[in-house]
mmCIF file of C-alpha atoms in Angstrom:
data_model
loop_
_atom_site.group_PDB
_atom_site.id
_atom_site.type_symbol
_atom_site.label_atom_id
_atom_site.label_comp_id
_atom_site.label_asym_id
_atom_site.label_seq_id
_atom_site.Cartn_x
_atom_site.Cartn_y
_atom_site.Cartn_z
ATOM 1 C CA UNK D 291 40.701 -67.917 52.493
ATOM 2 C CA UNK D 292 41.685 -68.298 49.119
ATOM 3 C CA UNK D 293 39.371 -71.090 47.609
ATOM 4 C CA UNK D 294 40.146 -72.739 44.042
ATOM 5 C CA UNK D 295 37.632 -74.097 41.800
ATOM 6 C CA UNK D 296 39.530 -76.136 39.003
ATOM 7 C CA UNK D 297 38.248 -77.315 35.722
ATOM 8 C CA UNK D 298 37.541 -81.187 35.924
ATOM 9 C CA UNK D 299 39.804 -83.186 33.997
ATOM 10 C CA UNK D 300 38.605 -86.899 34.424
ATOM 11 C CA UNK D 301 37.310 -88.221 31.097
ATOM 12 C CA UNK D 302 34.028 -86.850 30.195
ATOM 13 C CA UNK D 303 33.560 -85.278 33.483
ATOM 14 C CA UNK D 304 31.473 -82.052 33.070
ATOM 15 C CA UNK D 305 30.514 -81.183 36.495
ATOM 16 C CA UNK D 306 32.095 -78.281 38.297
ATOM 17 C CA UNK D 307 32.846 -77.959 42.026
ATOM 18 C CA UNK D 308 30.592 -74.760 42.512
ATOM 19 C CA UNK D 309 27.882 -72.915 40.750
ATOM 20 C CA UNK D 310 28.327 -69.246 40.219
ATOM 21 C CA UNK D 311 25.672 -68.687 43.094
ATOM 22 C CA UNK D 312 28.091 -70.846 45.658
ATOM 23 C CA UNK D 313 30.849 -68.543 44.526
ATOM 24 C CA UNK D 314 28.988 -65.404 45.179
ATOM 25 C CA UNK D 315 27.975 -66.769 48.799
ATOM 26 C CA UNK D 316 31.686 -67.218 49.583
ATOM 27 C CA UNK D 317 32.713 -63.986 48.288
ATOM 28 C CA UNK D 318 30.029 -62.297 50.218
ATOM 29 C CA UNK D 319 31.597 -63.965 53.516
ATOM 30 C CA UNK D 320 35.123 -62.491 52.623
ATOM 31 C CA UNK D 321 36.599 -65.162 50.871
ATOM 32 C CA UNK D 322 38.603 -65.027 47.408
ATOM 33 C CA UNK D 323 37.525 -67.218 44.865
ATOM 34 C CA UNK D 324 39.874 -68.542 41.912
ATOM 35 C CA UNK D 325 38.065 -70.287 39.047
ATOM 36 C CA UNK D 326 39.803 -71.826 36.392
ATOM 37 C CA UNK D 327 39.237 -70.840 32.829
ATOM 38 C CA UNK D 328 36.164 -72.740 31.300
ATOM 39 C CA UNK D 329 35.628 -74.664 34.708
ATOM 40 C CA UNK D 330 31.845 -74.160 34.222
ATOM 41 C CA UNK D 331 31.394 -74.564 30.468
ATOM 42 C CA UNK D 332 30.180 -78.004 30.827
ATOM 43 C CA UNK D 333 27.238 -76.993 32.712
ATOM 44 C CA UNK D 334 26.652 -73.670 30.515
ATOM 45 C CA UNK D 335 28.142 -71.143 32.557
ATOM 46 C CA UNK D 336 30.970 -69.115 31.050
ATOM 47 C CA UNK D 337 33.693 -67.249 32.842
ATOM 48 C CA UNK D 338 31.941 -63.853 32.924
ATOM 49 C CA UNK D 339 29.131 -65.587 34.997
ATOM 50 C CA UNK D 340 31.853 -66.369 37.401
ATOM 51 C CA UNK D 341 33.563 -63.093 37.237
ATOM 52 C CA UNK D 342 29.977 -61.365 37.862
ATOM 53 C CA UNK D 343 29.844 -63.732 40.966
ATOM 54 C CA UNK D 344 32.950 -62.150 42.287
ATOM 55 C CA UNK D 345 35.654 -64.748 41.348
ATOM 56 C CA UNK D 346 38.850 -64.358 39.599
ATOM 57 C CA UNK D 347 39.466 -66.360 36.533
ATOM 58 C CA UNK D 348 42.782 -68.023 36.256
ATOM 59 C CA UNK D 349 44.378 -69.601 33.033
ATOM 60 C CA UNK D 350 45.380 -73.057 34.092
ATOM 61 C CA UNK D 351 45.528 -75.730 37.128
ATOM 62 C CA UNK D 352 49.272 -74.635 37.716
ATOM 63 C CA UNK D 353 48.143 -71.282 38.566
ATOM 64 C CA UNK D 354 45.138 -72.337 40.420
ATOM 65 C CA UNK D 355 46.415 -74.811 42.639
ATOM 66 C CA UNK D 356 49.510 -72.384 43.428
ATOM 67 C CA UNK D 357 47.021 -69.498 44.463
ATOM 68 C CA UNK D 358 44.594 -71.397 46.514
ATOM 69 C CA UNK D 359 44.700 -72.716 50.180
ATOM 70 C CA UNK D 360 41.528 -75.016 49.848
ATOM 71 C CA UNK D 361 40.465 -76.526 46.673
ATOM 72 C CA UNK D 362 36.738 -77.635 45.856
ATOM 73 C CA UNK D 363 36.191 -80.300 43.193
ATOM 74 C CA UNK D 364 34.079 -82.982 42.224
ATOM 75 C CA UNK D 365 35.710 -85.856 41.198
ATOM 76 C CA UNK D 366 39.205 -87.594 42.659
ATOM 77 C CA UNK D 367 42.091 -85.853 41.537
ATOM 78 C CA UNK D 368 43.937 -87.063 38.670
ATOM 79 C CA UNK D 369 47.637 -87.716 38.625
ATOM 80 C CA UNK D 370 48.492 -84.266 37.026
ATOM 81 C CA UNK D 371 46.514 -82.860 39.896
ATOM 82 C CA UNK D 372 48.149 -84.705 42.564
ATOM 83 C CA UNK D 373 51.373 -83.471 41.412
ATOM 84 C CA UNK D 374 50.115 -79.781 42.121
ATOM 85 C CA UNK D 375 49.004 -80.580 45.639
ATOM 86 C CA UNK D 376 51.357 -79.917 48.539
ATOM 87 C CA UNK D 377 51.511 -79.724 52.368
ATOM 88 C CA UNK D 378 49.125 -76.753 53.509
ATOM 89 C CA UNK D 379 46.365 -77.461 50.686
ATOM 90 C CA UNK D 380 43.004 -78.658 51.765
ATOM 91 C CA UNK D 381 41.041 -80.637 49.035
ATOM 92 C CA UNK D 382 37.341 -80.923 49.303
ATOM 93 C CA UNK D 383 36.012 -83.548 46.844
ATOM 94 C CA UNK D 384 34.849 -87.086 46.330
ATOM 95 C CA UNK D 385 37.787 -89.438 47.017
ATOM 96 C CA UNK D 386 36.503 -93.067 47.171
ATOM 97 C CA UNK D 387 39.967 -94.193 48.276
ATOM 98 C CA UNK D 388 39.042 -97.646 49.430
ATOM 99 C CA UNK D 389 39.294 -99.005 45.801
ATOM 100 C CA UNK D 390 42.176 -96.903 44.926
ATOM 101 C CA UNK D 391 45.579 -97.781 46.429
ATOM 102 C CA UNK D 392 47.627 -95.607 43.664
ATOM 103 C CA UNK D 393 45.525 -92.482 44.478
ATOM 104 C CA UNK D 394 45.852 -93.122 48.178
ATOM 105 C CA UNK D 395 49.593 -93.352 47.937
ATOM 106 C CA UNK D 396 49.900 -90.136 45.908
ATOM 107 C CA UNK D 397 47.705 -88.291 48.510
ATOM 108 C CA UNK D 398 49.789 -89.401 51.376
ATOM 109 C CA UNK D 399 53.048 -88.506 49.853
ATOM 110 C CA UNK D 400 51.755 -84.834 49.146
ATOM 111 C CA UNK D 401 51.323 -84.044 52.798
ATOM 112 C CA UNK D 402 48.032 -82.386 51.829
ATOM 113 C CA UNK D 403 44.846 -82.511 53.755
ATOM 114 C CA UNK D 404 41.949 -84.511 52.200
ATOM 115 C CA UNK D 405 38.313 -84.359 52.990
ATOM 116 C CA UNK D 406 35.944 -86.790 51.255
ATOM 117 C CA UNK D 407 32.394 -85.868 50.501
ATOM 118 C CA UNK D 408 31.085 -89.366 50.627
ATOM 119 C CA UNK D 409 32.260 -89.850 54.321
ATOM 120 C CA UNK D 410 30.875 -86.740 55.629
ATOM 121 C CA UNK D 411 27.892 -87.592 57.922
ATOM 122 C CA UNK D 412 24.914 -86.045 59.490
ATOM 123 C CA UNK D 413 23.130 -86.422 62.956
ATOM 124 C CA UNK D 414 20.798 -88.965 61.549
ATOM 125 C CA UNK D 415 24.235 -91.037 60.369
ATOM 126 C CA UNK D 416 23.415 -90.434 56.661
ATOM 127 C CA UNK D 417 25.891 -89.170 54.047
ATOM 128 C CA UNK D 418 24.437 -85.679 53.121
ATOM 129 C CA UNK D 419 27.231 -85.021 50.314
ATOM 130 C CA UNK D 420 26.806 -88.340 49.050
ATOM 131 C CA UNK D 421 23.087 -88.198 48.756
ATOM 132 C CA UNK D 422 22.532 -85.793 45.955
ATOM 133 C CA UNK D 423 24.802 -87.867 43.522
ATOM 134 C CA UNK D 424 23.184 -91.063 44.633
ATOM 135 C CA UNK D 425 19.854 -89.720 43.938
ATOM 136 C CA UNK D 426 20.926 -88.877 40.412
ATOM 137 C CA UNK D 427 22.877 -92.171 40.064
ATOM 138 C CA UNK D 428 19.885 -94.164 40.963
ATOM 139 C CA UNK D 429 17.515 -92.423 38.686
ATOM 140 C CA UNK D 430 20.059 -92.586 35.792
ATOM 141 C CA UNK D 431 20.655 -96.446 36.574
ATOM 142 C CA UNK D 432 17.117 -96.974 35.435
ATOM 143 C CA UNK D 433 17.618 -94.821 32.149
ATOM 144 C CA UNK D 434 20.817 -96.707 31.082
ATOM 145 C CA UNK D 435 19.667 -100.135 32.298
ATOM 146 C CA UNK D 436 16.474 -99.717 30.021
ATOM 147 C CA UNK D 437 18.762 -98.798 27.126
ATOM 148 C CA UNK D 438 21.290 -101.439 27.680
ATOM 149 C CA UNK D 439 18.191 -103.904 27.586
ATOM 150 C CA UNK D 440 17.661 -102.764 23.942
ATOM 151 C CA UNK D 441 19.280 -105.555 21.317
ATOM 152 C CA UNK D 442 21.432 -103.003 19.539
ATOM 153 C CA UNK D 443 23.340 -102.661 23.112
ATOM 154 C CA UNK D 444 23.610 -106.441 23.540
ATOM 155 C CA UNK D 445 20.507 -106.615 25.860
ATOM 156 C CA UNK D 446 17.956 -109.136 25.275
ATOM 157 C CA UNK D 447 15.538 -106.809 23.376
ATOM 158 C CA UNK D 448 13.092 -106.068 26.381
ATOM 159 C CA UNK D 449 11.110 -103.129 26.932
ATOM 160 C CA UNK D 450 11.143 -102.328 30.694
ATOM 161 C CA UNK D 451 7.483 -101.542 31.246
ATOM 162 C CA UNK D 452 6.414 -104.277 28.766
ATOM 163 C CA UNK D 453 3.121 -103.522 27.096
ATOM 164 C CA UNK D 454 -0.463 -104.917 27.219
ATOM 165 C CA UNK D 455 -0.156 -108.751 26.927
ATOM 166 C CA UNK D 456 3.414 -108.757 27.413
ATOM 167 C CA UNK D 457 5.049 -108.656 30.879
ATOM 168 C CA UNK D 458 7.359 -106.062 32.063
ATOM 169 C CA UNK D 459 11.001 -106.556 32.597
ATOM 170 C CA UNK D 460 12.065 -108.024 36.121
ATOM 171 C CA UNK D 461 14.116 -105.245 38.062
ATOM 172 C CA UNK D 462 16.272 -106.219 41.156
ATOM 173 C CA UNK D 463 17.610 -103.488 43.260
ATOM 174 C CA UNK D 464 20.562 -104.525 45.490
ATOM 175 C CA UNK D 465 20.492 -101.981 48.370
ATOM 176 C CA UNK D 466 17.817 -99.869 49.719
ATOM 177 C CA UNK D 467 19.712 -96.676 50.428
ATOM 178 C CA UNK D 468 19.387 -93.359 48.436
ATOM 179 C CA UNK D 469 20.394 -94.565 45.188
ATOM 180 C CA UNK D 470 18.696 -97.899 45.664
ATOM 181 C CA UNK D 471 15.448 -96.220 46.506
ATOM 182 C CA UNK D 472 15.495 -93.507 43.805
ATOM 183 C CA UNK D 473 16.425 -96.427 41.328
ATOM 184 C CA UNK D 474 13.457 -98.553 42.489
ATOM 185 C CA UNK D 475 11.388 -95.211 42.421
ATOM 186 C CA UNK D 476 11.840 -94.912 38.668
ATOM 187 C CA UNK D 477 11.635 -98.604 37.686
ATOM 188 C CA UNK D 478 8.331 -98.491 39.325
ATOM 189 C CA UNK D 479 7.263 -95.447 37.663
ATOM 190 C CA UNK D 480 8.122 -97.197 34.177
ATOM 191 C CA UNK D 481 5.804 -99.986 35.323
ATOM 192 C CA UNK D 482 8.574 -102.753 35.659
ATOM 193 C CA UNK D 483 8.338 -105.612 38.033
ATOM 194 C CA UNK D 484 10.612 -104.249 41.034
ATOM 195 C CA UNK D 485 12.302 -106.096 43.954
ATOM 196 C CA UNK D 486 14.220 -104.501 46.369
ATOM 197 C CA UNK D 487 16.746 -106.389 48.440
ATOM 198 C CA UNK D 488 18.442 -105.078 51.746
ATOM 199 C CA UNK D 489 19.924 -106.457 54.923
ATOM 200 C CA UNK D 490 17.948 -104.056 57.150
ATOM 201 C CA UNK D 491 14.541 -105.071 58.198
ATOM 202 C CA UNK D 492 13.745 -101.536 59.442
ATOM 203 C CA UNK D 493 14.674 -100.238 55.910
ATOM 204 C CA UNK D 494 12.730 -103.001 54.198
ATOM 205 C CA UNK D 495 9.520 -101.946 56.262
ATOM 206 C CA UNK D 496 10.163 -98.095 55.476
ATOM 207 C CA UNK D 497 10.398 -99.238 51.489
ATOM 208 C CA UNK D 498 7.277 -101.397 51.841
ATOM 209 C CA UNK D 499 5.282 -98.550 53.045
ATOM 210 C CA UNK D 500 6.780 -96.360 50.583
ATOM 211 C CA UNK D 501 6.132 -98.478 47.524
ATOM 212 C CA UNK D 502 3.156 -100.913 48.605
ATOM 213 C CA UNK D 503 2.501 -103.627 46.095
ATOM 214 C CA UNK D 504 4.375 -101.649 43.417
ATOM 215 C CA UNK D 505 7.621 -103.216 44.648
ATOM 216 C CA UNK D 506 8.486 -106.517 46.445
ATOM 217 C CA UNK D 507 10.843 -106.257 49.311
ATOM 218 C CA UNK D 508 13.436 -109.293 50.228
ATOM 219 C CA UNK D 509 15.818 -109.641 53.122
ATOM 220 C CA UNK D 510 19.262 -109.988 51.831
ATOM 221 C CA UNK D 511 20.719 -113.386 52.119
ATOM 222 C CA UNK D 512 22.977 -115.430 49.707
ATOM 223 C CA UNK D 513 19.979 -117.528 48.554
ATOM 224 C CA UNK D 514 17.471 -114.670 48.202
ATOM 225 C CA UNK D 515 20.206 -112.618 46.157
ATOM 226 C CA UNK D 516 20.918 -115.467 44.002
ATOM 227 C CA UNK D 517 17.334 -116.343 43.369
ATOM 228 C CA UNK D 518 16.431 -112.745 42.461
ATOM 229 C CA UNK D 519 19.294 -112.139 40.355
ATOM 230 C CA UNK D 520 18.887 -115.353 38.335
ATOM 231 C CA UNK D 521 15.341 -114.502 37.453
ATOM 232 C CA UNK D 522 16.096 -110.771 36.715
ATOM 233 C CA UNK D 523 16.571 -108.796 33.460
ATOM 234 C CA UNK D 524 18.204 -105.898 34.915
ATOM 235 C CA UNK D 525 20.073 -105.888 38.202
ATOM 236 C CA UNK D 526 21.146 -102.507 39.857
ATOM 237 C CA UNK D 527 23.831 -102.791 42.388
ATOM 238 C CA UNK D 528 23.444 -100.043 44.958
ATOM 239 C CA UNK D 529 25.159 -101.106 48.109
ATOM 240 C CA UNK D 530 27.256 -98.907 50.118
ATOM 241 C CA UNK D 531 29.481 -99.369 53.160
ATOM 242 C CA UNK D 532 30.549 -95.565 54.126
ATOM 243 C CA UNK D 533 34.428 -95.375 53.070
ATOM 244 C CA UNK D 534 34.940 -99.043 52.421
ATOM 245 C CA UNK D 535 34.948 -101.305 49.422
ATOM 246 C CA UNK D 536 31.646 -102.535 48.374
ATOM 247 C CA UNK D 537 30.848 -106.104 49.121
ATOM 248 C CA UNK D 538 30.891 -108.577 46.029
ATOM 249 C CA UNK D 539 27.193 -109.440 46.360
ATOM 250 C CA UNK D 540 26.991 -111.153 42.852
ATOM 251 C CA UNK D 541 29.611 -113.738 42.037
ATOM 252 C CA UNK D 542 30.822 -114.489 38.753
ATOM 253 C CA UNK D 543 29.302 -117.836 39.072
ATOM 254 C CA UNK D 544 25.922 -116.298 39.351
ATOM 255 C CA UNK D 545 26.671 -113.872 36.313
ATOM 256 C CA UNK D 546 27.404 -116.912 34.277
ATOM 257 C CA UNK D 547 23.903 -118.415 35.029
ATOM 258 C CA UNK D 548 22.023 -115.225 34.343
ATOM 259 C CA UNK D 549 19.780 -114.857 31.245
ATOM 260 C CA UNK D 550 21.748 -114.056 28.101
ATOM 261 C CA UNK D 551 21.024 -110.521 27.380
ATOM 262 C CA UNK D 552 20.498 -109.506 31.134
ATOM 263 C CA UNK D 553 21.953 -106.279 32.185
ATOM 264 C CA UNK D 554 23.833 -105.151 35.489
ATOM 265 C CA UNK D 555 24.350 -101.738 36.294
ATOM 266 C CA UNK D 556 26.853 -101.101 39.026
ATOM 267 C CA UNK D 557 26.373 -97.966 40.958
ATOM 268 C CA UNK D 558 28.838 -98.955 43.741
ATOM 269 C CA UNK D 559 31.670 -99.139 41.357
ATOM 270 C CA UNK D 560 33.393 -96.055 42.662
ATOM 271 C CA UNK D 561 33.910 -98.210 45.751
ATOM 272 C CA UNK D 562 35.121 -101.277 43.827
ATOM 273 C CA UNK D 563 31.644 -102.462 42.549
ATOM 274 C CA UNK D 564 29.318 -105.134 44.046
ATOM 275 C CA UNK D 565 29.504 -107.658 41.188
ATOM 276 C CA UNK D 566 32.372 -109.684 41.008
ATOM 277 C CA UNK D 567 32.778 -109.141 37.285
ATOM 278 C CA UNK D 568 32.482 -105.510 37.130
ATOM 279 C CA UNK D 569 35.577 -103.136 36.141
ATOM 280 C CA UNK D 570 35.370 -99.341 35.731
ATOM 281 C CA UNK D 571 34.083 -97.843 32.332
ATOM 282 C CA UNK D 572 33.739 -94.330 31.015
ATOM 283 C CA UNK D 573 30.919 -92.377 29.401
ATOM 284 C CA UNK D 574 32.785 -92.752 25.992
ATOM 285 C CA UNK D 575 32.831 -96.565 26.629
ATOM 286 C CA UNK D 576 30.461 -97.298 29.047
ATOM 287 C CA UNK D 577 29.483 -100.927 28.682
ATOM 288 C CA UNK D 578 31.120 -104.463 28.167
ATOM 289 C CA UNK D 579 29.521 -107.855 27.951
ATOM 290 C CA UNK D 580 30.685 -110.887 29.968
ATOM 291 C CA UNK D 581 29.330 -114.393 29.972
ATOM 292 C CA UNK D 582 26.569 -112.872 27.879
ATOM 293 C CA UNK D 583 25.723 -110.141 30.292
ATOM 294 C CA UNK D 584 25.793 -106.523 29.725
ATOM 295 C CA UNK D 585 27.634 -104.364 32.096
ATOM 296 C CA UNK D 586 27.309 -100.698 32.671
ATOM 297 C CA UNK D 587 29.851 -99.667 35.211
ATOM 298 C CA UNK D 588 30.781 -95.917 34.409
ATOM 299 C CA UNK D 589 32.428 -94.460 37.649
ATOM 300 C CA UNK D 590 30.856 -90.937 37.204
ATOM 301 C CA UNK D 591 27.512 -91.599 36.133
ATOM 302 C CA UNK D 592 26.108 -88.084 37.393
ATOM 303 C CA UNK D 593 28.683 -86.508 34.972
ATOM 304 C CA UNK D 594 26.268 -87.296 32.099
ATOM 305 C CA UNK D 595 23.766 -84.965 33.587
ATOM 306 C CA UNK D 596 26.412 -82.290 34.688
ATOM 307 C CA UNK D 597 24.271 -79.283 35.183
ATOM 308 C CA UNK D 598 21.482 -80.945 37.405
ATOM 309 C CA UNK D 599 24.346 -82.720 39.246
ATOM 310 C CA UNK D 600 26.239 -79.626 39.815
ATOM 311 C CA UNK D 601 23.376 -77.593 41.257
ATOM 312 C CA UNK D 602 22.625 -80.643 43.629
ATOM 313 C CA UNK D 603 26.137 -80.908 44.836
ATOM 314 C CA UNK D 604 26.578 -77.130 45.420
ATOM 315 C CA UNK D 605 23.320 -77.095 47.319
ATOM 316 C CA UNK D 606 24.678 -79.764 49.949
ATOM 317 C CA UNK D 607 28.383 -78.875 49.859
ATOM 318 C CA UNK D 608 28.128 -75.107 50.314
ATOM 319 C CA UNK D 609 27.371 -74.890 54.169
ATOM 320 C CA UNK D 610 30.284 -77.155 54.627
ATOM 321 C CA UNK D 611 32.623 -75.079 52.411
ATOM 322 C CA UNK D 612 31.733 -71.754 54.272
ATOM 323 C CA UNK D 613 32.448 -73.460 57.629
ATOM 324 C CA UNK D 614 35.832 -74.903 56.434
ATOM 325 C CA UNK D 615 36.793 -71.468 54.642
ATOM 326 C CA UNK D 616 35.625 -69.230 57.448
ATOM 327 C CA UNK D 617 36.928 -71.236 60.441
ATOM 328 C CA UNK D 618 39.972 -72.942 59.032
ATOM 329 C CA UNK D 619 39.488 -76.789 58.570
ATOM 330 C CA UNK D 620 40.867 -78.067 61.996
ATOM 331 C CA UNK D 621 38.655 -75.600 64.064
ATOM 332 C CA UNK D 622 35.511 -76.399 61.731
ATOM 333 C CA UNK D 623 36.136 -80.242 62.231
ATOM 334 C CA UNK D 624 36.583 -79.748 66.049
ATOM 335 C CA UNK D 625 33.340 -77.863 66.098
ATOM 336 C CA UNK D 626 31.568 -80.384 63.882
ATOM 337 C CA UNK D 627 32.333 -84.238 64.303
ATOM 338 C CA UNK D 628 30.154 -84.978 61.568
ATOM 339 C CA UNK D 629 32.646 -82.958 59.202
ATOM 340 C CA UNK D 630 35.585 -84.452 60.689
ATOM 341 C CA UNK D 631 33.881 -87.857 59.538
ATOM 342 C CA UNK D 632 35.039 -86.526 56.107
ATOM 343 C CA UNK D 633 38.720 -86.408 56.793
ATOM 344 C CA UNK D 634 40.221 -89.322 55.014
ATOM 345 C CA UNK D 635 44.063 -88.311 54.718
ATOM 346 C CA UNK D 636 45.929 -85.629 56.724
ATOM 347 C CA UNK D 637 50.008 -85.190 56.312
ATOM 348 C CA UNK D 638 50.328 -88.439 54.972
ATOM 349 C CA UNK D 639 48.207 -90.246 57.685
ATOM 350 C CA UNK D 640 44.979 -92.168 56.920
ATOM 351 C CA UNK D 641 42.259 -90.958 59.173
ATOM 352 C CA UNK D 642 39.392 -92.949 58.197
ATOM 353 C CA UNK D 643 39.072 -96.406 59.603
ATOM 354 C CA UNK D 644 37.167 -97.956 56.837
ATOM 355 C CA UNK D 645 39.593 -96.600 54.226
ATOM 356 C CA UNK D 646 42.528 -97.925 56.269
ATOM 357 C CA UNK D 647 41.009 -101.310 56.623
ATOM 358 C CA UNK D 648 40.230 -101.824 52.994
ATOM 359 C CA UNK D 649 43.758 -100.782 51.879
ATOM 360 C CA UNK D 650 45.472 -102.642 54.725
ATOM 361 C CA UNK D 651 47.175 -99.567 55.982
ATOM 362 C CA UNK D 652 47.764 -97.990 59.491
ATOM 363 C CA UNK D 653 44.844 -95.868 60.827
ATOM 364 C CA UNK D 654 45.338 -92.739 62.977
ATOM 365 C CA UNK D 655 42.236 -91.311 64.619
ATOM 366 C CA UNK D 656 40.744 -87.981 63.342
ATOM 367 C CA UNK D 657 41.335 -86.610 66.842
ATOM 368 C CA UNK D 658 44.813 -87.690 67.141
ATOM 369 C CA UNK D 659 45.495 -85.973 63.650
ATOM 370 C CA UNK D 660 43.695 -82.669 64.854
ATOM 371 C CA UNK D 661 44.616 -81.982 68.638
ATOM 372 C CA UNK D 662 48.451 -81.742 68.147
ATOM 373 C CA UNK D 663 47.985 -79.315 65.544
ATOM 374 C CA UNK D 664 45.720 -77.107 67.650
ATOM 375 C CA UNK D 665 48.196 -77.256 70.678
ATOM 376 C CA UNK D 666 50.759 -75.957 68.495
#
């Protein structure tokens, strides 16, 4: 199969869909790799490194999209890229469609096949392709949150871990999944006072065993969230409903009652955000202040640590890319129902239930989208 790896064009996105090591694996399996000029520059890999791995370097995205059958990216396609997609293309990337009707409309009109990293599952019901970036985002959330608490950034001027004789900052983590757990781990390590809120008692028990007395766990209710948020210096939103829009756990009214100079970091912003006051921001303009509260809502947080993120992502995606390229996307999905969970759109049909429900669109079951094509 001809596999294309384009240069990312989202604002300040330095990651790339595949490392040279990943390219080499695909080439050794007999596939043709097309890599756009300077695609790996943001992580320190020049074109010669990709050539040495067996890739052909193409000059521009038009040439790459025209020559590739499957395209492996990091972020959702931007409008100029959507214009290059056509029926017969397979795009494997993060999509986060539930909060993006405009993108969904463009992808449906293209007629191509779209497989989203964030909805591929595994036997445990986890999200193996979302997990590495959730780990990065969770750890980064504490870094950026601590920075935003500095007075110069509009924060209250609080050191996250405090000092002898001065109490540490109160950090609340909404969601005890991968990103929330990694955020809590970093906050605990910096000696903040940490509270983790989740709606799963099983998960809360696991977190209690993991952190012991270093963190407090709370069952998620409207009251427990409100009380914790109003007392917090830093709130990290790390909730996730696979494929669906994030629930708005913190209302505008709650934000208005938070301490002046408090900070919220919304990791869930790709799925619409879990704070009612959130709106997407970029690495070039990452924060805004609303009702006295500093908001950090960058939609591609891991892009700031592009090298670490790209290696972690390729490690996770490579087995699936090999399956898709080796078997073809239809057979690969028929063989692996967990990969089939990643199919979001095919030939204009929305095939992921949570996405369809979030956007009010008709849902076509994955099996119904696959089987007719196999029979013909």
